[in-house]
PDB file of N, CA and C in Angstrom:
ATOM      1  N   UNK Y  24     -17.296  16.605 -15.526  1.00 49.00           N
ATOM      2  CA  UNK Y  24     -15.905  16.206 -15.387  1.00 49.00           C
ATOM      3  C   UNK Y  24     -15.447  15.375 -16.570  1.00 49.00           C
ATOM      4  N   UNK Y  25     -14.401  15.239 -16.878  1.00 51.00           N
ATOM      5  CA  UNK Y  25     -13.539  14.749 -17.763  1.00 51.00           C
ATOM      6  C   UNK Y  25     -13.197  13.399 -17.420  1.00 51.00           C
ATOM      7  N   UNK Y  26     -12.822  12.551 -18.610  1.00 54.00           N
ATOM      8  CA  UNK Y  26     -12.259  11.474 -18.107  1.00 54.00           C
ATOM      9  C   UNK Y  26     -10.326  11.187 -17.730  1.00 54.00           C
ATOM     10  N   UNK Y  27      -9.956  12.323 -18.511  1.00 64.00           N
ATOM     11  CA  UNK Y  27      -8.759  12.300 -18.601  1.00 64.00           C
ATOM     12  C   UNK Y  27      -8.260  12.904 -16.658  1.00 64.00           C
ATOM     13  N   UNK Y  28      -7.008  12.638 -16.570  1.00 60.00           N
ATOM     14  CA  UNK Y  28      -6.672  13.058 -15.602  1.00 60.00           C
ATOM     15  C   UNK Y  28      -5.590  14.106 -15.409  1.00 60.00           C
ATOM     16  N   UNK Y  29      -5.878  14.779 -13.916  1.00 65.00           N
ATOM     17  CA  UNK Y  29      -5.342  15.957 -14.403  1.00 65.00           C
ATOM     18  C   UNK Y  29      -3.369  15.740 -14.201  1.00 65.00           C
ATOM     19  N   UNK Y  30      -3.019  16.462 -14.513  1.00 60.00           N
ATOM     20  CA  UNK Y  30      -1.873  16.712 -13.933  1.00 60.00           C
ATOM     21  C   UNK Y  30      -0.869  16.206 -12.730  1.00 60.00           C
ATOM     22  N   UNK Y  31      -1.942  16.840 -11.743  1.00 57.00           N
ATOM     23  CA  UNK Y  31      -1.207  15.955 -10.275  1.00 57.00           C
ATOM     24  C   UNK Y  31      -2.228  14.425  -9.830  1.00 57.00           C
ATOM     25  N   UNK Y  32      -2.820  14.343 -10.401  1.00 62.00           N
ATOM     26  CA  UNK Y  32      -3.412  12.938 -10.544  1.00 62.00           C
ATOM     27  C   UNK Y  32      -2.430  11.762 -10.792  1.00 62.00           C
ATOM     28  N   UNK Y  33      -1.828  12.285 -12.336  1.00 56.00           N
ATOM     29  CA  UNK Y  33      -1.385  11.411 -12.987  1.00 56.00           C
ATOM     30  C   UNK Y  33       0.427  11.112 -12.510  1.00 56.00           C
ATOM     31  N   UNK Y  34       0.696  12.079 -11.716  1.00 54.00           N
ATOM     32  CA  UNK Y  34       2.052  12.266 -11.297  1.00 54.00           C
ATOM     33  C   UNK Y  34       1.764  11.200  -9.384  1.00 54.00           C
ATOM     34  N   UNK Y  35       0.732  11.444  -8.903  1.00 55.00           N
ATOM     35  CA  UNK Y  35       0.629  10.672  -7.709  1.00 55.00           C
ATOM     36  C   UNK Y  35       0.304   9.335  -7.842  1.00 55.00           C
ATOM     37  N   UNK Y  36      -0.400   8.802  -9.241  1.00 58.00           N
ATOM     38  CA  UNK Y  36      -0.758   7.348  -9.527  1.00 58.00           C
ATOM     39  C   UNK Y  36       1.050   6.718  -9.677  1.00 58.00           C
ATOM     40  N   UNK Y  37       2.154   7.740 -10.985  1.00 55.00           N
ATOM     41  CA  UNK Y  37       3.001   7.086 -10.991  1.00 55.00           C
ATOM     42  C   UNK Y  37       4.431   7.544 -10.090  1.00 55.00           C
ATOM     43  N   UNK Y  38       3.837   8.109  -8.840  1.00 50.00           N
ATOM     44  CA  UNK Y  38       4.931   7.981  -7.594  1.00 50.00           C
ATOM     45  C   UNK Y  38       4.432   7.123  -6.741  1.00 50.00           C
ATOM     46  N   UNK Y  39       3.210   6.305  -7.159  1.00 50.00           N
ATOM     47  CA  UNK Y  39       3.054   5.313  -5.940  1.00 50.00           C
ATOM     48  C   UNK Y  39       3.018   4.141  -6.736  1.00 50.00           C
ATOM     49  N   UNK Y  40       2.876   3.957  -7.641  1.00 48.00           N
ATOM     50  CA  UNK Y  40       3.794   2.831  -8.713  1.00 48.00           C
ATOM     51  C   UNK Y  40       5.400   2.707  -8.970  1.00 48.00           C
ATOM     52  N   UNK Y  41       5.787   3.572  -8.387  1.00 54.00           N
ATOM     53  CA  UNK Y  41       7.149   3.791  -8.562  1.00 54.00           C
ATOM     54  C   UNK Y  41       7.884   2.610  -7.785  1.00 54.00           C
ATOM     55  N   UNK Y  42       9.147   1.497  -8.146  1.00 62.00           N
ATOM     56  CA  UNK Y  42      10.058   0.569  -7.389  1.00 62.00           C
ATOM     57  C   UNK Y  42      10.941   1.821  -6.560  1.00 62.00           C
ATOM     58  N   UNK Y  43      10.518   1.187  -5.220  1.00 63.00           N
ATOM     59  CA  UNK Y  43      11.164   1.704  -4.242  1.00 63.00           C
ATOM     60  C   UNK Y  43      12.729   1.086  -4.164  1.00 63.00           C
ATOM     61  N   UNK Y  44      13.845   2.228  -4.697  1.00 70.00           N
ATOM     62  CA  UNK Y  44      14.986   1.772  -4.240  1.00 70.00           C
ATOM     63  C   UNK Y  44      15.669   1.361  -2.953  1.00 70.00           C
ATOM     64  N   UNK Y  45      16.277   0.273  -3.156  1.00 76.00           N
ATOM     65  CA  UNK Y  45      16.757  -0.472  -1.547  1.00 76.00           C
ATOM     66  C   UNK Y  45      18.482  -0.653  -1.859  1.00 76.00           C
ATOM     67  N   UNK Y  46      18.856  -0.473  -1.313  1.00 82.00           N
ATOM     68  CA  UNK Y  46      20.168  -0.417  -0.931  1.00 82.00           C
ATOM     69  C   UNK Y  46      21.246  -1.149  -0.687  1.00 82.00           C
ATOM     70  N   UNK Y  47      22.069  -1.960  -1.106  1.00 89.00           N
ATOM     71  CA  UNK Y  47      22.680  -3.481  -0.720  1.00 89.00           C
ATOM     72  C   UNK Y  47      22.564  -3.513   0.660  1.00 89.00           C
ATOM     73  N   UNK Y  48      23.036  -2.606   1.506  1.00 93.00           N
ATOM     74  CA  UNK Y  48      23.260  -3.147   3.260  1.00 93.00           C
ATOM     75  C   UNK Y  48      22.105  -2.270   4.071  1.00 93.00           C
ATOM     76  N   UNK Y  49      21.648  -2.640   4.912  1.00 95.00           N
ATOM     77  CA  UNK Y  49      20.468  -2.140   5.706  1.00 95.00           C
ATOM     78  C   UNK Y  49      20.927  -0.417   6.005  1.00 95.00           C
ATOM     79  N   UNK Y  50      20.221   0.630   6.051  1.00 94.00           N
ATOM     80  CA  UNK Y  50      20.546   1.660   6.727  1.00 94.00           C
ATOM     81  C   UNK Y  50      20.494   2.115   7.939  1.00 94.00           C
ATOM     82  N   UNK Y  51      20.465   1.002   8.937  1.00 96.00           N
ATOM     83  CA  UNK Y  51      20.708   0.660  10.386  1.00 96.00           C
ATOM     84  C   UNK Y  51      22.137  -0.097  10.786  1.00 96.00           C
ATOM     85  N   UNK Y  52      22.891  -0.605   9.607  1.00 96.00           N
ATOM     86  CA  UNK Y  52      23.954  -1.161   9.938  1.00 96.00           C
ATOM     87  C   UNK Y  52      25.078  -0.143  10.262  1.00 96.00           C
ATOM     88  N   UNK Y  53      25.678  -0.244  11.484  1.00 96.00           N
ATOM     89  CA  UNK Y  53      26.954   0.906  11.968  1.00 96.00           C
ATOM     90  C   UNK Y  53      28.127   0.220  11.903  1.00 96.00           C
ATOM     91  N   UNK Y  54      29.462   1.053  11.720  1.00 95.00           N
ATOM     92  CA  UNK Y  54      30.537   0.424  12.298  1.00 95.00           C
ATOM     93  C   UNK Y  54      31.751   2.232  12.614  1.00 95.00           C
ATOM     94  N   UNK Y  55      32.519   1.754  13.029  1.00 94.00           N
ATOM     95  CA  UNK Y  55      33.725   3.025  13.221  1.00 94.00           C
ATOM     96  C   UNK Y  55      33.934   3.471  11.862  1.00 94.00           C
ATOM     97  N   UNK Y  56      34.082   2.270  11.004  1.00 94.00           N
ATOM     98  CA  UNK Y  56      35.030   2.760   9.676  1.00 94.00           C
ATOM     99  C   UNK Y  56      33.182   3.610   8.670  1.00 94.00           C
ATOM    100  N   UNK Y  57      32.036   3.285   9.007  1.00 92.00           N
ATOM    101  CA  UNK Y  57      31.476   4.063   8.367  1.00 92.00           C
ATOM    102  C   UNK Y  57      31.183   5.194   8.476  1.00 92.00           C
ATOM    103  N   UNK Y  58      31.445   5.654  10.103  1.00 92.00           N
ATOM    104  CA  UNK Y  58      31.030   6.908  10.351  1.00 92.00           C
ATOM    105  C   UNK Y  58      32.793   8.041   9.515  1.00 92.00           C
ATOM    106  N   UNK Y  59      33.736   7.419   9.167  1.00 92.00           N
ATOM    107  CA  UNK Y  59      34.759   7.911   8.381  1.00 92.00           C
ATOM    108  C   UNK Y  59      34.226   8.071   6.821  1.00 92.00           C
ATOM    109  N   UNK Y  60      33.344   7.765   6.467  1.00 90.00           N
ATOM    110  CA  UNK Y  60      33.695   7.303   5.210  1.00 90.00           C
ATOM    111  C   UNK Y  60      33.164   8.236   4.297  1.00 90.00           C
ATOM    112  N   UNK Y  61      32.110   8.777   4.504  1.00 88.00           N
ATOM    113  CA  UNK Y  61      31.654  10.334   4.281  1.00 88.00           C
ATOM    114  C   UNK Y  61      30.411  10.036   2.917  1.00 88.00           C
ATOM    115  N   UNK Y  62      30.327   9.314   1.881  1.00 89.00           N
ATOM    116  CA  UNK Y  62      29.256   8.651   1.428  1.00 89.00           C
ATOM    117  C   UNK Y  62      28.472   7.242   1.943  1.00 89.00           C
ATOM    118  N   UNK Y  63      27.833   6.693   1.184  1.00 87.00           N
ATOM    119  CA  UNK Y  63      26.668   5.797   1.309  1.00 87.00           C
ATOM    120  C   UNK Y  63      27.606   4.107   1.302  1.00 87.00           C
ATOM    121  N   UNK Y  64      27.258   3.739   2.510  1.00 88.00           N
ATOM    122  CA  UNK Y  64      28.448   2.394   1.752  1.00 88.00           C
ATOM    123  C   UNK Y  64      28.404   1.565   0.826  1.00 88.00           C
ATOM    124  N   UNK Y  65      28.853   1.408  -0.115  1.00 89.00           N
ATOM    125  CA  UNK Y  65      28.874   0.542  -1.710  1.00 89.00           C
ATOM    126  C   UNK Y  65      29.446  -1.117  -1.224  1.00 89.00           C
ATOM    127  N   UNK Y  66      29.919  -1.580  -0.250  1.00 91.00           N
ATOM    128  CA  UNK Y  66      30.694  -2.664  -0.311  1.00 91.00           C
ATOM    129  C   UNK Y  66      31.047  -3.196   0.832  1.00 91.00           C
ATOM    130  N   UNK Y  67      31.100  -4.225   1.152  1.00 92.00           N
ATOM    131  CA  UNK Y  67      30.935  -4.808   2.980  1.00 92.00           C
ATOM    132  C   UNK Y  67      32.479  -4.137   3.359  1.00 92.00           C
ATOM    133  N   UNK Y  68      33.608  -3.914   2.716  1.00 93.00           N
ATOM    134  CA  UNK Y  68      34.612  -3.280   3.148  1.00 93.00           C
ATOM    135  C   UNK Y  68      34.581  -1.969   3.583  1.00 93.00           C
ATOM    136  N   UNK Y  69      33.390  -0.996   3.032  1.00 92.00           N
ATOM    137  CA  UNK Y  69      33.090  -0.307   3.309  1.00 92.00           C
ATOM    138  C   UNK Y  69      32.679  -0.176   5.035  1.00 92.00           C
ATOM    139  N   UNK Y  70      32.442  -1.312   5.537  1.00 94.00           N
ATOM    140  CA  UNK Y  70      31.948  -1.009   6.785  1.00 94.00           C
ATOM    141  C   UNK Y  70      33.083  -1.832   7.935  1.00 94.00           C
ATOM    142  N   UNK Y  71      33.907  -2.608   7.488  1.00 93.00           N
ATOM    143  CA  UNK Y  71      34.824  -3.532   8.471  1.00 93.00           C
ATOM    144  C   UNK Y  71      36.227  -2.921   8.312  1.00 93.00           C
ATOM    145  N   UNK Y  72      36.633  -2.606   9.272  1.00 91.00           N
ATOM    146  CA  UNK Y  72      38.018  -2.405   9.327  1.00 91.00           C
ATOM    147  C   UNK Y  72      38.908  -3.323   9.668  1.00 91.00           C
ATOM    148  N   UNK Y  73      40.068  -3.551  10.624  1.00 92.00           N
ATOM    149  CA  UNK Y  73      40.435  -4.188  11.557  1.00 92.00           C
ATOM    150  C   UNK Y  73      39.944  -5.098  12.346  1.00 92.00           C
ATOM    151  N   UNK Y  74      39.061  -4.859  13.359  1.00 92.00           N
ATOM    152  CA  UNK Y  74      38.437  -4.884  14.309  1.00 92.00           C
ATOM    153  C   UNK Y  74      37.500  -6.010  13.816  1.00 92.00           C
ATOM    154  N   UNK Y  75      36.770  -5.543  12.897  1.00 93.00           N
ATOM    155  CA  UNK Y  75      35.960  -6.645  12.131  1.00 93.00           C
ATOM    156  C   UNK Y  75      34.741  -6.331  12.912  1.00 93.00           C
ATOM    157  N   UNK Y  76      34.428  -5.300  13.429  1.00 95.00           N
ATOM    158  CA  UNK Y  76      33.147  -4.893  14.154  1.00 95.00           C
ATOM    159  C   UNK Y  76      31.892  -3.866  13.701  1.00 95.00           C
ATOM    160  N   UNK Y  77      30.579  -4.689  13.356  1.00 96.00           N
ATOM    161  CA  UNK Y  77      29.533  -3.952  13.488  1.00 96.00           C
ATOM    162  C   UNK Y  77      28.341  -4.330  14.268  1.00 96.00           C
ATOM    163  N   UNK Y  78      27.609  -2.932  14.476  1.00 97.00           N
ATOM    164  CA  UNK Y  78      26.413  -3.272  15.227  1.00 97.00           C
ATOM    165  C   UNK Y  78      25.191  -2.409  14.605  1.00 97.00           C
ATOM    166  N   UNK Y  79      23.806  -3.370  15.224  1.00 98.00           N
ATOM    167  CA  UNK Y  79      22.877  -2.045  14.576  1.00 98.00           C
ATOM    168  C   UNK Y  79      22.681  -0.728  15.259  1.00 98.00           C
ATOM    169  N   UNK Y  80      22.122  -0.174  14.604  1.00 97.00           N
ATOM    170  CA  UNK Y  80      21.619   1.576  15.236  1.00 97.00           C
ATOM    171  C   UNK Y  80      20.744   1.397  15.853  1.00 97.00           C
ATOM    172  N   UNK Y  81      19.946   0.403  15.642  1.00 97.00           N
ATOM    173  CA  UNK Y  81      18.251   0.264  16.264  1.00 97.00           C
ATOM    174  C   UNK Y  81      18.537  -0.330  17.672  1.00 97.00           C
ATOM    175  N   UNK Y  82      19.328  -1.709  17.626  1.00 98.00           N
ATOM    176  CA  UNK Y  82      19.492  -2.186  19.043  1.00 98.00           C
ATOM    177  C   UNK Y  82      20.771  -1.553  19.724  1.00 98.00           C
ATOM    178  N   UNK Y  83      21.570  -1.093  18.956  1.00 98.00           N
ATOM    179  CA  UNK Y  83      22.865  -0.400  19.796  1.00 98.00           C
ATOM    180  C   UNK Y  83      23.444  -2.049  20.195  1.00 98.00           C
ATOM    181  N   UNK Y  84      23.821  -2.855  19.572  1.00 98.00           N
ATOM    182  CA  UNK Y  84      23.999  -4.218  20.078  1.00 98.00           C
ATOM    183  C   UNK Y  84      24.460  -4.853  18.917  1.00 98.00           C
ATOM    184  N   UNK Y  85      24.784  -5.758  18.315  1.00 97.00           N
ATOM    185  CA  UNK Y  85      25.816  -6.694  17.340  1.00 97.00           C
ATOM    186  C   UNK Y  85      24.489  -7.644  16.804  1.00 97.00           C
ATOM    187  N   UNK Y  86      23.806  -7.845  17.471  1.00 97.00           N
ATOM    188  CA  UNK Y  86      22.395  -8.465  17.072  1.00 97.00           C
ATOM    189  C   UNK Y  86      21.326  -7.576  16.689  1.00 97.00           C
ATOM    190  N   UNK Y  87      21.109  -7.366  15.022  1.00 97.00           N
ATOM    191  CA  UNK Y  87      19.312  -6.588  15.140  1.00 97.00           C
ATOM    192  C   UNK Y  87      18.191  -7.162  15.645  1.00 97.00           C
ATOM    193  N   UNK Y  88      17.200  -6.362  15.019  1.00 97.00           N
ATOM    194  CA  UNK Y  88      15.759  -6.588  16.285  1.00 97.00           C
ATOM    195  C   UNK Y  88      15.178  -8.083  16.119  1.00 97.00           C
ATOM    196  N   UNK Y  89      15.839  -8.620  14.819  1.00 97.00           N
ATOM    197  CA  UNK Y  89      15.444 -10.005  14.542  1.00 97.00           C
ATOM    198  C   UNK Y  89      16.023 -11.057  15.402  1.00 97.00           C
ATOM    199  N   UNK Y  90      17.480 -10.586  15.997  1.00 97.00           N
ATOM    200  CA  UNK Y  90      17.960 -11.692  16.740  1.00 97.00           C
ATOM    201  C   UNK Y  90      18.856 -11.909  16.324  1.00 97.00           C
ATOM    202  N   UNK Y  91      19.088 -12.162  14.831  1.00 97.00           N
ATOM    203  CA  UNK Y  91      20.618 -12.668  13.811  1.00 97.00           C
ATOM    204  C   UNK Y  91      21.686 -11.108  14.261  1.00 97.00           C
ATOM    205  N   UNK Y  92      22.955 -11.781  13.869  1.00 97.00           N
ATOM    206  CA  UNK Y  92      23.972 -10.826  14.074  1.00 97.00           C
ATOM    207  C   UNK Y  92      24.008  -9.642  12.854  1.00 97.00           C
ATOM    208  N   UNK Y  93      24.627  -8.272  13.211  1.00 97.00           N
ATOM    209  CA  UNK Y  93      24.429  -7.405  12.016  1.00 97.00           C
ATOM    210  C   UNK Y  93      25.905  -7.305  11.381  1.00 97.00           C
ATOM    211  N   UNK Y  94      25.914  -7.894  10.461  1.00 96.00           N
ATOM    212  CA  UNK Y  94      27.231  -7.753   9.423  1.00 96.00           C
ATOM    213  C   UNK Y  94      26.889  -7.646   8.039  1.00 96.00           C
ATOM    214  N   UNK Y  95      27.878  -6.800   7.929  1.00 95.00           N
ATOM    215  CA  UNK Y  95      27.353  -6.122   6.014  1.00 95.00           C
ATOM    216  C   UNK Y  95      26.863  -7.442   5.042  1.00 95.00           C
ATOM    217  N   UNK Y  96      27.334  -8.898   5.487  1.00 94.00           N
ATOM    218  CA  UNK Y  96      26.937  -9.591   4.357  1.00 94.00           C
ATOM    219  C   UNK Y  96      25.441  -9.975   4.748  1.00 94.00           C
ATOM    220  N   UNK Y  97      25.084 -10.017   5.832  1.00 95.00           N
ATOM    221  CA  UNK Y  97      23.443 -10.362   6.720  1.00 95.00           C
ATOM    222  C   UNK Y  97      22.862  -9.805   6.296  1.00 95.00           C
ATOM    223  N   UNK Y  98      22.841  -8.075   6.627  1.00 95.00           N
ATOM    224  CA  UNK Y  98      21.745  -6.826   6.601  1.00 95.00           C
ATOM    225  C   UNK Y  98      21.624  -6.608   5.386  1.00 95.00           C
ATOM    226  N   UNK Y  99      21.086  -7.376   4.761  1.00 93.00           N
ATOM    227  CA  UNK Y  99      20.369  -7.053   3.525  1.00 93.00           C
ATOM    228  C   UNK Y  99      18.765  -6.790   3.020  1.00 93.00           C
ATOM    229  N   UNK Y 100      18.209  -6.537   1.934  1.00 93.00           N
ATOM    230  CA  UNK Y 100      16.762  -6.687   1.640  1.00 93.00           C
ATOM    231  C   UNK Y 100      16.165  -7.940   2.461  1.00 93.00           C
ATOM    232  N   UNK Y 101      17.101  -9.240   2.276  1.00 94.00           N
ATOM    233  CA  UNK Y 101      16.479 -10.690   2.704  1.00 94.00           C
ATOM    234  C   UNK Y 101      15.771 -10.398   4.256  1.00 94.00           C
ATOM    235  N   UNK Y 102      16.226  -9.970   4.829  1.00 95.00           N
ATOM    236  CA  UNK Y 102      15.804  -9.609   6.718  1.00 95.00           C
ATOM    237  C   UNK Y 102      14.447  -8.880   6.319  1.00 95.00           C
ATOM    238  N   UNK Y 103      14.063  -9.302   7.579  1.00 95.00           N
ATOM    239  CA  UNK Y 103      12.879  -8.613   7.918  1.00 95.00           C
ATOM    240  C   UNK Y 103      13.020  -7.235   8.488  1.00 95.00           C
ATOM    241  N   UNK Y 104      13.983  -6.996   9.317  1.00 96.00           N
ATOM    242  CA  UNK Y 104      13.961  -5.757   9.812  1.00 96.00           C
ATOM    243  C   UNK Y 104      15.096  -4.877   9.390  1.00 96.00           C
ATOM    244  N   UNK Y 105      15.349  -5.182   7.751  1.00 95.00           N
ATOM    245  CA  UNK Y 105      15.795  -4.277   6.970  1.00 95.00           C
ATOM    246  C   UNK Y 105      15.151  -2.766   6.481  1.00 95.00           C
ATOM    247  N   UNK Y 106      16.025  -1.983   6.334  1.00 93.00           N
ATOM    248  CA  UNK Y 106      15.752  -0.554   6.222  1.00 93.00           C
ATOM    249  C   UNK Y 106      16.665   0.148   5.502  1.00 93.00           C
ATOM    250  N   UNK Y 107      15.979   0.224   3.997  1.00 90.00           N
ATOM    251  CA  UNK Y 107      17.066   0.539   3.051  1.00 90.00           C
ATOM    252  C   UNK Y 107      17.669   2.067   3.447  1.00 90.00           C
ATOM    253  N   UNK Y 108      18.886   2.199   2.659  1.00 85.00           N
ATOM    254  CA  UNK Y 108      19.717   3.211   3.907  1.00 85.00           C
ATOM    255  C   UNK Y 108      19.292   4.716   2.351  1.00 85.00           C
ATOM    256  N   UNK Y 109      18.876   4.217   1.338  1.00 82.00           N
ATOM    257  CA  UNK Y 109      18.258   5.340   0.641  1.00 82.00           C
ATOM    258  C   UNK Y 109      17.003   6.009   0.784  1.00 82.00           C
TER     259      UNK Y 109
END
């Protein structure tokens, strides 16, 4: 055997070295105005309308699984039970 590596060696060392992209707002965060919006949300306006109402997907509830409330400025990387929406 060789020392060099082959091909799909060297392609699986640097897809698991790879920075996993994360997303500004969790991909569990819901609201009315996102299911309108037809891309990825870029911006906490992106998710509040009127109403001023979101909740997560996971608990179906205004509080995620952590307990804190889910609003676009909260659900970020910082949480623990964030889930980038890419």
């Amino acid at each position: 055997m060789t020392d060099e590596m082959t091909y799909h060696e060297a392609a699986a060392e640097e897809t698991s070295a790879a920075t996993v992209l994360r997303s500004s707002f969790c991909g569990e965060l819901r609201s009315k105005k996102f299911f309108m919006l037809g891309r990825l949300a870029s911006a906490a306006s992106d998710y509040l309308d009127s109403s001023n109402h979101c909740w997560c997907r996971v608990t179906q509830q205004v509080v995620g699984p952590d307990g804190a409330k889910a609003r676009p400025e909260r659900c970020g990387p910082e949480r623990n039970c964030y889930q980038s929406a890419l």
